Every structure is written in C-alpha cells, then in structure tokens.
PDB file of C-alpha atoms in Angstrom:
ATOM      1  CA  UNK A 527       0.000   0.000   0.000  1.00 42.00           C
ATOM      2  CA  UNK A 528       2.827   2.371   0.871  1.00 41.00           C
ATOM      3  CA  UNK A 529       4.512   1.546  -2.438  1.00 38.00           C
ATOM      4  CA  UNK A 530       1.292   2.329  -4.334  1.00 34.00           C
ATOM      5  CA  UNK A 531       1.058   5.701  -2.606  1.00 34.00           C
ATOM      6  CA  UNK A 532       4.683   6.461  -3.549  1.00 34.00           C
ATOM      7  CA  UNK A 533       3.997   5.532  -7.170  1.00 37.00           C
ATOM      8  CA  UNK A 534       0.879   7.729  -7.273  1.00 36.00           C
ATOM      9  CA  UNK A 535       2.766  10.679  -5.778  1.00 36.00           C
ATOM     10  CA  UNK A 536       5.587  10.181  -8.290  1.00 40.00           C
ATOM     11  CA  UNK A 537       3.118  10.057 -11.179  1.00 38.00           C
ATOM     12  CA  UNK A 538       1.447  13.210  -9.874  1.00 41.00           C
ATOM     13  CA  UNK A 539       4.785  15.035  -9.749  1.00 39.00           C
ATOM     14  CA  UNK A 540       5.697  13.874 -13.251  1.00 39.00           C
ATOM     15  CA  UNK A 541       2.289  14.915 -14.570  1.00 41.00           C
ATOM     16  CA  UNK A 542       2.620  18.353 -12.956  1.00 40.00           C
ATOM     17  CA  UNK A 543       6.125  18.767 -14.382  1.00 39.00           C
ATOM     18  CA  UNK A 544       4.818  17.813 -17.831  1.00 41.00           C
ATOM     19  CA  UNK A 545       2.031  20.371 -17.558  1.00 41.00           C
ATOM     20  CA  UNK A 546       4.523  23.105 -16.623  1.00 44.00           C
ATOM     21  CA  UNK A 547       6.779  22.131 -19.517  1.00 43.00           C
ATOM     22  CA  UNK A 548       3.867  22.127 -21.950  1.00 43.00           C
ATOM     23  CA  UNK A 549       2.759  25.551 -20.743  1.00 47.00           C
ATOM     24  CA  UNK A 550       6.270  26.980 -21.116  1.00 52.00           C
ATOM     25  CA  UNK A 551       6.357  25.720 -24.712  1.00 77.00           C
ATOM     26  CA  UNK A 552       3.297  27.704 -25.731  1.00 92.00           C
ATOM     27  CA  UNK A 553       3.562  29.242 -29.168  1.00 97.00           C
ATOM     28  CA  UNK A 554       4.294  32.913 -29.615  1.00 97.00           C
ATOM     29  CA  UNK A 555       1.017  33.227 -31.506  1.00 97.00           C
ATOM     30  CA  UNK A 556      -0.988  31.872 -28.555  1.00 97.00           C
ATOM     31  CA  UNK A 557       0.900  34.184 -26.187  1.00 96.00           C
ATOM     32  CA  UNK A 558       0.146  37.217 -28.378  1.00 97.00           C
ATOM     33  CA  UNK A 559      -3.503  36.264 -28.806  1.00 95.00           C
ATOM     34  CA  UNK A 560      -3.904  36.448 -25.041  1.00 93.00           C
ATOM     35  CA  UNK A 561      -1.636  39.493 -24.599  1.00 93.00           C
ATOM     36  CA  UNK A 562      -3.494  41.506 -27.232  1.00 93.00           C
ATOM     37  CA  UNK A 563      -6.739  41.105 -25.259  1.00 91.00           C
ATOM     38  CA  UNK A 564      -5.306  42.820 -22.184  1.00 88.00           C
ATOM     39  CA  UNK A 565      -5.415  46.639 -22.177  1.00 85.00           C
ATOM     40  CA  UNK A 566      -2.071  48.364 -21.577  1.00 78.00           C
ATOM     41  CA  UNK A 567      -2.980  50.343 -18.474  1.00 79.00           C
ATOM     42  CA  UNK A 568      -2.157  50.255 -14.774  1.00 77.00           C
ATOM     43  CA  UNK A 569      -5.257  48.308 -13.735  1.00 82.00           C
ATOM     44  CA  UNK A 570      -4.483  45.467 -16.137  1.00 78.00           C
ATOM     45  CA  UNK A 571      -1.615  44.427 -13.858  1.00 75.00           C
ATOM     46  CA  UNK A 572      -4.263  43.214 -11.403  1.00 82.00           C
ATOM     47  CA  UNK A 573      -5.564  40.608 -13.845  1.00 85.00           C
ATOM     48  CA  UNK A 574      -4.337  37.050 -13.246  1.00 89.00           C
ATOM     49  CA  UNK A 575      -3.856  36.568 -16.991  1.00 87.00           C
ATOM     50  CA  UNK A 576      -1.620  39.657 -17.156  1.00 89.00           C
ATOM     51  CA  UNK A 577       0.424  38.404 -14.231  1.00 90.00           C
ATOM     52  CA  UNK A 578       0.814  34.983 -15.887  1.00 93.00           C
ATOM     53  CA  UNK A 579       1.879  36.553 -19.207  1.00 92.00           C
ATOM     54  CA  UNK A 580       4.356  38.811 -17.441  1.00 91.00           C
ATOM     55  CA  UNK A 581       5.900  35.783 -15.756  1.00 94.00           C
ATOM     56  CA  UNK A 582       6.111  33.941 -19.066  1.00 96.00           C
ATOM     57  CA  UNK A 583       7.829  36.912 -20.715  1.00 95.00           C
ATOM     58  CA  UNK A 584      10.245  37.249 -17.790  1.00 95.00           C
ATOM     59  CA  UNK A 585      11.189  33.565 -18.098  1.00 96.00           C
ATOM     60  CA  UNK A 586      11.795  34.048 -21.830  1.00 97.00           C
ATOM     61  CA  UNK A 587      13.998  37.097 -21.175  1.00 96.00           C
ATOM     62  CA  UNK A 588      15.978  35.133 -18.564  1.00 96.00           C
ATOM     63  CA  UNK A 589      16.429  32.227 -20.991  1.00 97.00           C
ATOM     64  CA  UNK A 590      17.740  34.516 -23.732  1.00 97.00           C
ATOM     65  CA  UNK A 591      19.972  36.326 -21.226  1.00 96.00           C
ATOM     66  CA  UNK A 592      21.413  32.970 -20.146  1.00 97.00           C
ATOM     67  CA  UNK A 593      22.040  32.027 -23.799  1.00 97.00           C
ATOM     68  CA  UNK A 594      23.881  35.311 -24.336  1.00 97.00           C
ATOM     69  CA  UNK A 595      26.076  34.801 -21.250  1.00 96.00           C
ATOM     70  CA  UNK A 596      26.820  31.183 -22.221  1.00 97.00           C
ATOM     71  CA  UNK A 597      27.733  32.168 -25.791  1.00 96.00           C
ATOM     72  CA  UNK A 598      30.043  34.934 -24.571  1.00 95.00           C
ATOM     73  CA  UNK A 599      31.712  32.605 -22.056  1.00 97.00           C
ATOM     74  CA  UNK A 600      32.263  30.018 -24.808  1.00 97.00           C
ATOM     75  CA  UNK A 601      33.699  32.615 -27.201  1.00 95.00           C
ATOM     76  CA  UNK A 602      30.721  32.428 -29.589  1.00 95.00           C
ATOM     77  CA  UNK A 603      28.816  35.380 -31.010  1.00 94.00           C
ATOM     78  CA  UNK A 604      25.547  35.655 -29.069  1.00 96.00           C
ATOM     79  CA  UNK A 605      22.161  36.163 -30.769  1.00 93.00           C
ATOM     80  CA  UNK A 606      22.103  39.760 -29.438  1.00 96.00           C
ATOM     81  CA  UNK A 607      24.367  42.190 -27.601  1.00 96.00           C
ATOM     82  CA  UNK A 608      22.103  44.122 -25.236  1.00 95.00           C
ATOM     83  CA  UNK A 609      23.397  46.537 -22.614  1.00 93.00           C
ATOM     84  CA  UNK A 610      23.402  45.451 -18.984  1.00 89.00           C
ATOM     85  CA  UNK A 611      20.070  47.203 -18.454  1.00 91.00           C
ATOM     86  CA  UNK A 612      17.348  47.112 -21.129  1.00 90.00           C
ATOM     87  CA  UNK A 613      14.834  49.897 -21.676  1.00 88.00           C
ATOM     88  CA  UNK A 614      11.613  48.025 -22.413  1.00 88.00           C
ATOM     89  CA  UNK A 615       8.360  49.441 -23.699  1.00 89.00           C
ATOM     90  CA  UNK A 616       5.566  46.835 -23.656  1.00 88.00           C
ATOM     91  CA  UNK A 617       3.874  48.597 -26.586  1.00 90.00           C
ATOM     92  CA  UNK A 618       7.031  48.459 -28.714  1.00 93.00           C
ATOM     93  CA  UNK A 619       7.689  44.834 -27.800  1.00 94.00           C
ATOM     94  CA  UNK A 620       4.110  43.804 -28.652  1.00 95.00           C
ATOM     95  CA  UNK A 621       4.248  45.807 -31.894  1.00 96.00           C
ATOM     96  CA  UNK A 622       7.421  43.966 -32.929  1.00 97.00           C
ATOM     97  CA  UNK A 623       6.070  40.534 -31.972  1.00 97.00           C
ATOM     98  CA  UNK A 624       2.729  41.203 -33.694  1.00 97.00           C
ATOM     99  CA  UNK A 625       4.708  42.209 -36.797  1.00 97.00           C
ATOM    100  CA  UNK A 626       6.090  38.697 -37.153  1.00 97.00           C
ATOM    101  CA  UNK A 627       3.941  36.846 -39.718  1.00 97.00           C
ATOM    102  CA  UNK A 628       1.347  34.632 -38.030  1.00 96.00           C
ATOM    103  CA  UNK A 629       2.496  31.490 -39.833  1.00 96.00           C
ATOM    104  CA  UNK A 630       5.964  32.012 -38.358  1.00 97.00           C
ATOM    105  CA  UNK A 631       4.609  32.905 -34.879  1.00 97.00           C
ATOM    106  CA  UNK A 632       2.743  29.593 -34.810  1.00 97.00           C
ATOM    107  CA  UNK A 633       6.082  27.770 -35.033  1.00 97.00           C
ATOM    108  CA  UNK A 634       7.900  29.982 -32.514  1.00 97.00           C
ATOM    109  CA  UNK A 635       8.028  29.871 -28.731  1.00 97.00           C
ATOM    110  CA  UNK A 636       7.842  33.010 -26.618  1.00 97.00           C
ATOM    111  CA  UNK A 637      11.597  32.657 -26.067  1.00 97.00           C
ATOM    112  CA  UNK A 638      12.129  32.597 -29.846  1.00 97.00           C
ATOM    113  CA  UNK A 639      10.147  35.836 -30.144  1.00 97.00           C
ATOM    114  CA  UNK A 640      12.120  37.559 -27.387  1.00 97.00           C
ATOM    115  CA  UNK A 641      15.377  36.373 -28.968  1.00 97.00           C
ATOM    116  CA  UNK A 642      14.300  37.837 -32.339  1.00 97.00           C
ATOM    117  CA  UNK A 643      13.283  41.141 -30.698  1.00 97.00           C
ATOM    118  CA  UNK A 644      16.592  41.415 -28.868  1.00 97.00           C
ATOM    119  CA  UNK A 645      18.572  40.593 -32.021  1.00 96.00           C
ATOM    120  CA  UNK A 646      16.719  43.310 -33.952  1.00 96.00           C
ATOM    121  CA  UNK A 647      17.018  45.882 -31.170  1.00 95.00           C
ATOM    122  CA  UNK A 648      20.550  45.063 -29.953  1.00 96.00           C
ATOM    123  CA  UNK A 649      22.531  43.577 -32.864  1.00 96.00           C
ATOM    124  CA  UNK A 650      26.092  42.503 -32.186  1.00 93.00           C
ATOM    125  CA  UNK A 651      28.838  44.467 -33.948  1.00 88.00           C
ATOM    126  CA  UNK A 652      30.220  42.686 -36.994  1.00 74.00           C
TER     127      UNK A 652
END
C-alpha cells in the first residue's frame, strides 16, 4: 500500500512537471492572442492573466539572457548584444512581436520571439 502511494505521488509530480513544460512551450502566436486582449494600463496588472503573461515573458527574457552569457563565455557570437540594463516598452515589444507573420509565430516559442526582438534591437557588432 505504501509503495502504491509512492507511485501515485511520483506520477502526480511527473504529470505536474509535464504540464509546466507544456505551458512553457506555448507558441508565440498563442501568447500574443492572449496578450493583445489585455489593455495596456495600470489596472491590467491586477488581472491574473496579465500576471501569468508577465511571468512567461520574464522567463523568456531570462532564458535569452542565459544564452547570451553562455555564448560569450564560450567565445561564440551571441544572438544579441544588449546593454546590462534594457529599456523596455511593452507597446514596442508587442508591436514587434505582432509584426512577425502569423504562420511564423505559430512555429515559434515566446523565447524565440524575445530572442528575435533582442537581435533586432541590440545587434552585435560585426
């Protein structure tokens, strides 16, 4: 009986981890569909969906930042060369991401979109 309980707990943890992984692999198009529904004003920050999207974008920015640091440490040219501190306008970011053709957005992750935005905004010197 104890073994069965351990197996069920393990399966529950694996299922939860799979759900988190699946959510983090949401397409850029799905992310933008939800983001475009939220008004860009101070009260929108109180919405749970806005908070969730903000967290997803922050994770994508961290992932790209980690890629940049790893590439620099390995002597490779990173996908972008941003300054230490980035000036971010949500309107400009959404405008750029919405400008990516929908067919392409459907194949991209949020991290891919952030990487493309950073590369266009902060290109590395040749």
